[in-house]
Amino acid sequence: MEFSEVVRGRRSIRRFKPDPIPKEKLEKLLESAQWAVSAMNRQDWYFVVLQGQQKEGLLRIFAEAFEGMKPMLEQSFAGKTDFIEGVRKFFSTYGGAPVIVLAYAGTRPTGESDPMSTAAAVQILLMSAYEAGLGAVWTDGILFKEKEINEYVGLEGKKLVCAVPIGIPDEAPRTPPRRSDRIKWMGFD
């Protein structure tokens, strides 16, 4: 598959088939992700990969995170109760994905969190999943429960950036049009 096909073909997948994903396939995706650019080449990201009972325990925390996000959804999507209910259901099941990857940021030499380097690695993870015939989506609404999630997976001193469910897609989302007013050219004739 050409790189441009990966970039243009990847979609955010939120419904998955229950089929397990071989650990070797996940290892390849995460190995690719770790070739991302990073600030000062620190490569200070960290991933936690969950499946089975460990994933199910995490989903219980994710379901609670919905309550923190609900007021914002009700304001932004007033009157769209079906949409809000769909988000609630997603938070409690993560679309049935057999695997969830938690992506964490380390710190810069200044001691600040470095979510941008982790974001670059997650983008490669998403594209690598698509290239491998899998689906995935960046989610961060769960950050309302970051403390509980970190305690659940036994991590301290790292900033949770997002959760990425991965699995075989059970949907084919439409291709949204690209917006045309997102580039300003200067100094070109």
XYZ file of N, CA and C in Angstrom:
567
model
N 0.856 -1.172 0.000
C 0.000 0.000 0.000
C 0.902 1.235 0.000
N 0.623 2.168 -0.870
C 1.370 3.424 -0.932
C 1.055 4.278 0.301
N 2.037 5.091 0.718
C 1.847 5.947 1.877
C 0.641 6.858 1.704
N 0.472 7.430 0.508
C -0.664 8.334 0.282
C -1.996 7.601 0.443
N -2.029 6.308 0.120
C -3.255 5.519 0.317
C -3.544 5.350 1.808
N -2.495 5.148 2.586
C -2.663 5.018 4.037
C -3.199 6.324 4.616
N -2.592 7.435 4.225
C -3.000 8.745 4.755
C -4.450 9.041 4.392
N -4.821 8.785 3.145
C -6.172 9.126 2.683
C -7.219 8.063 3.047
N -6.802 6.852 3.291
C -7.755 5.774 3.549
C -8.094 5.534 5.009
N -7.205 5.951 5.920
C -7.434 5.720 7.348
C -8.675 6.463 7.819
N -9.490 5.803 8.589
C -10.689 6.406 9.180
C -10.704 6.103 10.680
N -11.420 6.902 11.417
C -11.625 6.648 12.844
C -12.686 5.566 12.973
N -12.284 4.435 13.509
C -13.169 3.276 13.645
C -13.635 3.189 15.096
N -14.953 3.055 15.266
C -15.531 2.985 16.608
C -16.378 1.739 16.826
N -16.408 0.847 15.846
C -17.086 -0.453 16.005
C -16.162 -1.535 15.472
N -15.975 -2.560 16.292
C -14.993 -3.593 15.989
C -15.597 -4.988 16.080
N -15.042 -5.889 15.311
C -15.379 -7.304 15.434
C -14.662 -7.837 16.673
N -15.200 -8.870 17.307
C -14.596 -9.352 18.556
C -13.330 -10.195 18.366
N -12.941 -10.462 17.132
C -11.785 -11.321 16.866
C -10.530 -10.824 17.590
N -9.785 -11.726 18.214
C -8.548 -11.304 18.885
C -7.498 -10.865 17.861
N -6.599 -10.029 18.300
C -5.496 -9.561 17.463
C -4.217 -10.221 17.988
N -3.483 -10.923 17.123
C -2.248 -11.569 17.593
C -1.259 -10.558 18.178
N -0.634 -10.939 19.265
C 0.324 -10.064 19.938
C 1.436 -9.631 18.972
N 1.863 -10.531 18.091
C 2.933 -10.207 17.147
C 2.532 -9.044 16.230
N 1.271 -9.016 15.838
C 0.786 -7.927 14.979
C 0.797 -6.611 15.746
N 0.379 -6.648 16.997
C 0.386 -5.446 17.837
C 1.814 -4.972 18.087
N 2.734 -5.908 18.281
C 4.129 -5.541 18.486
C 4.678 -4.780 17.280
N 4.313 -5.223 16.067
C 4.767 -4.525 14.858
C 4.215 -3.104 14.800
N 2.931 -2.940 15.150
C 2.328 -1.602 15.135
C 3.045 -0.677 16.110
N 3.279 -1.168 17.308
C 3.909 -0.336 18.334
C 5.389 -0.091 18.036
N 6.030 -1.032 17.386
C 7.422 -0.821 16.980
C 7.483 0.298 15.952
N 6.551 0.302 15.006
C 6.488 1.384 14.016
C 6.225 2.726 14.692
N 5.316 2.742 15.647
C 4.967 3.980 16.343
C 6.186 4.607 17.012
N 7.091 3.772 17.458
C 8.254 4.280 18.175
C 9.325 4.871 17.258
N 9.050 4.902 15.951
C 9.941 5.579 15.010
C 9.470 7.003 14.746
N 8.497 7.462 15.496
C 7.982 8.825 15.329
C 9.042 9.854 15.717
N 8.833 11.065 15.226
C 9.686 12.171 15.671
C 9.412 12.415 17.149
N 10.411 12.917 17.843
C 10.203 13.262 19.250
C 11.121 14.420 19.616
N 10.675 15.198 20.581
C 11.446 16.353 21.029
C 12.816 15.903 21.524
N 13.866 16.484 20.944
C 15.249 16.182 21.313
C 15.559 14.683 21.204
N 14.787 13.984 20.379
C 14.940 12.542 20.176
C 14.912 11.760 21.496
N 14.110 12.236 22.432
C 14.027 11.573 23.737
C 13.202 10.284 23.689
N 12.284 10.203 22.724
C 11.454 9.003 22.589
C 10.818 8.644 23.937
N 10.295 9.651 24.581
C 9.837 9.478 25.958
C 8.343 9.191 26.052
N 7.855 8.396 25.129
C 6.469 7.939 25.200
C 6.438 6.597 25.910
N 5.265 6.189 26.285
C 5.108 4.906 26.967
C 3.723 4.385 26.630
N 3.621 3.095 26.329
C 2.345 2.489 25.951
C 2.000 1.348 26.887
N 0.725 1.267 27.218
C 0.199 0.141 27.990
C -0.862 -0.510 27.106
N -0.720 -1.811 26.865
C -1.609 -2.536 25.960
C -2.424 -3.525 26.786
N -3.757 -3.408 26.690
C -4.631 -4.242 27.507
C -5.597 -5.039 26.642
N -5.849 -6.270 27.072
C -6.896 -7.091 26.477
C -7.492 -7.945 27.595
N -8.507 -8.712 27.271
C -9.110 -9.637 28.229
C -9.672 -8.957 29.459
N -9.490 -9.596 30.611
C -10.043 -9.092 31.865
C -9.464 -7.730 32.245
N -8.174 -7.515 31.936
C -7.570 -6.220 32.245
C -8.262 -5.113 31.451
N -8.580 -5.372 30.188
C -9.299 -4.390 29.371
C -10.694 -4.151 29.935
N -11.374 -5.209 30.364
C -12.725 -5.068 30.903
C -12.735 -4.199 32.163
N -11.742 -4.350 33.012
C -11.641 -3.498 34.192
C -11.434 -2.042 33.814
N -10.633 -1.820 32.786
C -10.412 -0.455 32.297
C -11.704 0.141 31.756
N -12.501 -0.659 31.068
C -13.764 -0.161 30.516
C -14.719 0.316 31.605
N -14.653 -0.278 32.773
C -15.503 0.185 33.877
C -15.118 1.620 34.270
N -13.832 1.910 34.252
C -13.377 3.272 34.554
C -13.778 4.212 33.420
N -13.632 3.754 32.176
C -14.013 4.578 31.026
C -15.492 4.940 31.085
N -16.335 3.995 31.490
C -17.769 4.268 31.583
C -18.039 5.389 32.578
N -17.279 5.420 33.662
C -17.419 6.497 34.644
C -16.938 7.839 34.071
N -15.942 7.804 33.171
C -15.408 9.032 32.569
C -16.472 9.751 31.754
N -17.425 8.997 31.215
C -18.484 9.623 30.423
C -19.213 10.690 31.225
N -19.420 10.438 32.514
C -20.151 11.403 33.344
C -19.440 12.753 33.389
N -18.113 12.757 33.338
C -17.379 14.012 33.313
C -17.526 14.750 31.992
N -17.724 14.002 30.934
C -17.843 14.584 29.600
C -19.282 14.952 29.242
N -20.225 14.350 29.923
C -21.635 14.518 29.580
C -22.103 15.966 29.543
N -21.782 16.834 30.520
C -22.258 18.224 30.453
C -21.786 18.945 29.179
N -20.546 18.724 28.779
C -20.029 19.348 27.567
C -20.776 18.831 26.341
N -21.050 17.532 26.309
C -21.804 16.948 25.188
C -23.210 17.523 25.128
N -23.864 17.641 26.286
C -25.229 18.171 26.321
C -25.279 19.617 25.854
N -24.229 20.374 26.131
C -24.183 21.760 25.671
C -23.872 21.824 24.183
N -22.893 21.048 23.733
C -22.469 21.098 22.328
C -23.461 20.434 21.380
N -24.179 19.426 21.877
C -25.101 18.663 21.030
C -26.513 18.687 21.627
N -26.960 19.885 21.994
C -28.280 20.049 22.601
C -29.360 19.435 21.706
N -30.211 18.636 22.319
C -31.320 18.019 21.597
C -30.950 16.756 20.836
N -29.684 16.401 20.793
C -29.249 15.208 20.054
C -29.008 14.071 21.044
N -30.094 13.643 21.673
C -29.985 12.629 22.721
C -29.498 11.292 22.188
N -29.831 10.954 20.943
C -29.344 9.689 20.367
C -27.827 9.705 20.241
N -27.272 10.841 19.815
C -25.821 10.968 19.692
C -25.164 10.822 21.063
N -25.686 11.521 22.057
C -25.110 11.479 23.406
C -25.204 10.066 23.975
N -26.301 9.392 23.735
C -26.438 8.007 24.188
C -25.427 7.111 23.478
N -25.166 7.376 22.207
C -24.161 6.614 21.468
C -22.771 6.792 22.061
N -22.455 8.019 22.476
C -21.157 8.278 23.108
C -21.081 7.535 24.440
N -22.168 7.571 25.207
C -22.188 6.843 26.492
C -21.924 5.360 26.269
N -22.592 4.796 25.281
C -22.412 3.365 24.994
C -20.977 3.082 24.561
N -20.423 3.959 23.735
C -19.044 3.761 23.293
C -18.097 3.747 24.485
N -18.270 4.685 25.423
C -17.391 4.753 26.587
C -17.435 3.458 27.403
N -18.557 2.779 27.425
C -18.656 1.560 28.231
C -18.217 0.302 27.492
N -18.098 0.379 26.170
C -17.709 -0.816 25.399
C -16.484 -0.607 24.518
N -16.173 0.634 24.229
C -15.133 0.994 23.261
C -15.309 0.221 21.961
N -16.564 0.145 21.571
C -16.916 -0.450 20.283
C -16.644 -1.930 20.179
N -16.388 -2.567 21.301
C -16.086 -3.996 21.282
C -14.660 -4.312 20.856
N -13.786 -3.303 20.841
C -12.387 -3.535 20.445
C -11.753 -4.566 21.366
N -11.033 -5.530 20.804
C -10.389 -6.538 21.647
C -9.158 -6.019 22.384
N -8.615 -4.875 21.941
C -7.385 -4.332 22.535
C -7.555 -2.830 22.728
N -7.026 -2.337 23.831
C -6.960 -0.891 24.055
C -5.512 -0.549 24.398
N -4.988 0.455 23.709
C -3.637 0.945 23.979
C -3.762 2.294 24.672
N -3.128 2.426 25.817
C -3.035 3.710 26.504
C -1.695 4.326 26.130
N -1.725 5.575 25.684
C -0.499 6.266 25.270
C -0.161 7.341 26.295
N 1.046 7.287 26.800
C 1.504 8.208 27.832
C 2.658 9.068 27.330
N 2.724 10.271 27.848
C 3.830 11.177 27.560
C 4.796 11.165 28.734
N 6.057 11.243 28.390
C 7.071 11.437 29.415
C 7.264 12.920 29.645
N 8.456 13.304 30.049
C 8.711 14.711 30.345
C 9.888 15.232 29.527
N 9.865 16.535 29.327
C 10.976 17.247 28.691
C 12.049 17.481 29.751
N 13.237 17.881 29.324
C 14.280 18.188 30.321
C 13.851 19.261 31.325
N 12.884 20.111 30.925
C 12.387 21.153 31.827
C 11.451 20.595 32.895
N 11.045 19.341 32.750
C 10.115 18.730 33.695
C 8.677 18.790 33.239
N 8.417 19.537 32.139
C 7.061 19.615 31.601
C 6.710 18.319 30.863
N 5.438 18.036 30.799
C 4.956 16.883 30.031
C 5.176 17.136 28.541
N 5.406 16.072 27.770
C 5.641 16.187 26.330
C 4.586 15.406 25.545
N 3.336 15.908 25.500
C 2.308 15.171 24.769
C 2.479 15.215 23.254
N 3.206 16.202 22.715
C 3.328 16.299 21.261
C 4.103 15.137 20.668
N 5.179 14.719 21.297
C 5.933 13.576 20.788
C 5.074 12.309 20.827
N 4.309 12.168 21.885
C 3.419 11.008 21.985
C 2.338 11.075 20.921
N 1.833 12.274 20.635
C 0.830 12.432 19.584
C 1.381 11.989 18.233
N 2.643 12.321 17.956
C 3.259 11.892 16.699
C 3.332 10.360 16.638
N 3.686 9.736 17.753
C 3.767 8.270 17.792
C 2.387 7.644 17.617
N 1.366 8.246 18.220
C 0.004 7.712 18.088
C -0.479 7.839 16.653
N -0.148 8.930 15.976
C -0.539 9.070 14.572
C 0.047 7.925 13.734
N 1.301 7.594 13.983
C 1.903 6.476 13.253
C 1.231 5.170 13.645
N 0.879 5.007 14.904
C 0.147 3.815 15.349
C -1.171 3.684 14.588
N -1.914 4.780 14.462
C -3.197 4.760 13.756
C -3.018 4.383 12.286
N -2.026 4.959 11.643
C -1.801 4.663 10.230
C -1.278 3.239 10.041
N -0.431 2.776 10.945
C 0.077 1.407 10.861
C -1.042 0.389 11.054
N -1.973 0.703 11.949
C -3.120 -0.194 12.151
C -3.920 -0.306 10.862
N -4.178 0.812 10.209
C -4.928 0.789 8.948
C -4.183 -0.020 7.891
N -2.896 0.201 7.772
C -2.100 -0.524 6.783
C -2.148 -2.033 7.040
N -2.264 -2.425 8.309
C -2.309 -3.840 8.687
C -3.715 -4.428 8.603
N -4.686 -3.640 8.109
C -6.054 -4.138 7.986
C -6.875 -4.013 9.251
N -6.393 -3.223 10.189
C -7.092 -3.031 11.456
C -7.680 -1.624 11.508
N -8.545 -1.422 12.471
C -9.119 -0.112 12.702
C -8.713 0.386 14.070
N -8.755 1.706 14.235
C -8.390 2.326 15.504
C -8.953 3.741 15.523
N -8.947 4.348 16.697
C -9.376 5.740 16.826
C -8.692 6.350 18.051
N -8.298 7.614 17.920
C -7.746 8.384 19.041
C -8.915 8.799 19.914
N -8.878 8.534 21.200
C -9.914 8.990 22.126
C -9.242 9.614 23.349
N -9.824 10.720 23.812
C -9.252 11.342 24.998
C -10.298 11.797 26.002
N -11.558 11.475 25.761
C -12.599 11.812 26.726
C -12.405 11.109 28.055
N -11.613 10.060 28.062
C -11.358 9.284 29.279
C -10.424 10.010 30.241
N -9.839 11.122 29.790
C -8.893 11.849 30.640
C -9.539 12.383 31.915
N -10.875 12.435 31.939
C -11.572 12.816 33.168
C -11.246 11.857 34.319
N -10.800 10.663 33.981
C -10.487 9.646 34.994
C -9.016 9.245 34.942
N -8.158 10.188 34.554
C -6.734 9.872 34.418
C -6.142 9.273 35.702
N -6.440 9.861 36.836
C -5.876 9.373 38.098
C -6.265 7.909 38.340
N -7.538 7.588 38.147
C -8.007 6.221 38.361
C -7.404 5.260 37.337
N -7.277 5.710 36.091
C -6.683 4.865 35.049
C -5.224 4.575 35.392
N -4.489 5.613 35.790
C -3.076 5.423 36.136
C -2.920 4.471 37.318
N -3.784 4.604 38.306
C -3.738 3.673 39.444
C -4.040 2.256 38.980
N -5.011 2.107 38.092
C -5.406 0.780 37.602
C -4.248 0.079 36.889
N -3.491 0.825 36.081
C -2.388 0.197 35.334
C -1.055 0.304 36.076
N -1.067 0.943 37.246
C 0.132 1.007 38.076
C 1.216 1.941 37.557
N 0.821 3.111 37.040
C 1.796 4.072 36.519
C 1.770 5.359 37.329
N 2.963 5.905 37.557
C 3.101 7.213 38.191
C 4.084 8.028 37.373
N 3.914 9.341 37.381
C 4.888 10.218 36.770
C 4.798 10.333 35.260
N 3.734 9.801 34.665
C 3.540 9.922 33.227
C 2.160 10.511 32.982
N 2.061 11.297 31.919
C 0.808 11.972 31.569
C 0.071 11.156 30.522
N -1.159 10.760 30.831
C -1.994 10.036 29.871
C -2.409 10.996 28.765
N -2.145 10.609 27.524
C -2.473 11.448 26.371
C -3.765 10.983 25.722
N -3.924 9.670 25.543
C -5.132 9.163 24.890
C -5.227 7.653 25.061
N -6.382 7.132 24.679
C -6.606 5.694 24.603
C -6.954 5.372 23.155
N -6.410 4.263 22.649
C -6.627 3.862 21.263
C -7.167 2.441 21.231
N -8.469 2.277 20.940
C -8.982 0.924 20.745
C -8.524 0.421 19.377
N -8.155 -0.856 19.313
C -7.675 -1.448 18.061
C -8.375 -2.779 17.841
N -8.790 -3.015 16.598
C -9.410 -4.286 16.245
C -9.744 -4.320 14.767
N -10.416 -5.378 14.379
C -10.880 -5.507 13.002
C -12.126 -4.645 12.860
N -12.133 -3.721 11.895
C -13.280 -2.814 11.755
C -14.584 -3.562 11.493
N -15.644 -3.084 12.123
C -16.987 -3.587 11.868
C -17.868 -2.443 11.368
N -17.235 -1.507 10.667
C -17.929 -0.379 10.052
C -17.002 0.181 8.974
N -17.582 0.932 8.079
C -16.819 1.607 7.019
C -17.287 3.061 6.962
N -16.721 3.911 7.814
C -17.162 5.308 7.843
C -16.957 6.009 6.497
N -17.828 6.951 6.216
C -17.724 7.715 4.970
C -16.475 8.590 5.013
N -16.058 9.000 3.854
C -14.910 9.885 3.743
C -15.397 11.322 3.795
N -15.077 12.055 4.859
C -15.512 13.447 4.924
C -14.676 14.301 3.981
N -15.280 15.346 3.414
C -14.506 16.221 2.524
C -13.449 16.986 3.314
N -12.395 17.351 2.632
C -11.344 18.160 3.257
C -11.735 19.628 3.151
N -11.440 20.404 4.161
C -11.732 21.836 4.160
C -10.674 22.549 3.319
N -11.121 23.492 2.526
C -10.216 24.139 1.577
C -9.531 25.388 2.104
N -9.910 25.864 3.262
C -9.372 27.141 3.747
C -8.378 26.958 4.890
N -7.547 25.933 4.818
C -6.653 25.611 5.930
C -5.174 25.874 5.646
N -4.855 26.487 4.500
C -3.461 26.764 4.159
C -3.351 28.200 3.664
N -2.374 28.899 4.181
C -2.078 30.256 3.699
C -0.684 30.218 3.068
N -0.596 30.615 1.820
C 0.671 30.639 1.088
C 1.227 32.051 1.121
N 2.522 32.178 1.406
C 3.176 33.495 1.431
C 4.501 33.393 0.673
N 4.754 34.353 -0.201
C 6.002 34.382 -0.927
C 6.015 33.506 -2.171
N 4.877 32.976 -2.545
C 4.770 32.182 -3.771
C 4.067 33.035 -4.820
N 4.498 32.930 -6.068
C 3.845 33.683 -7.141
C 2.706 32.893 -7.727
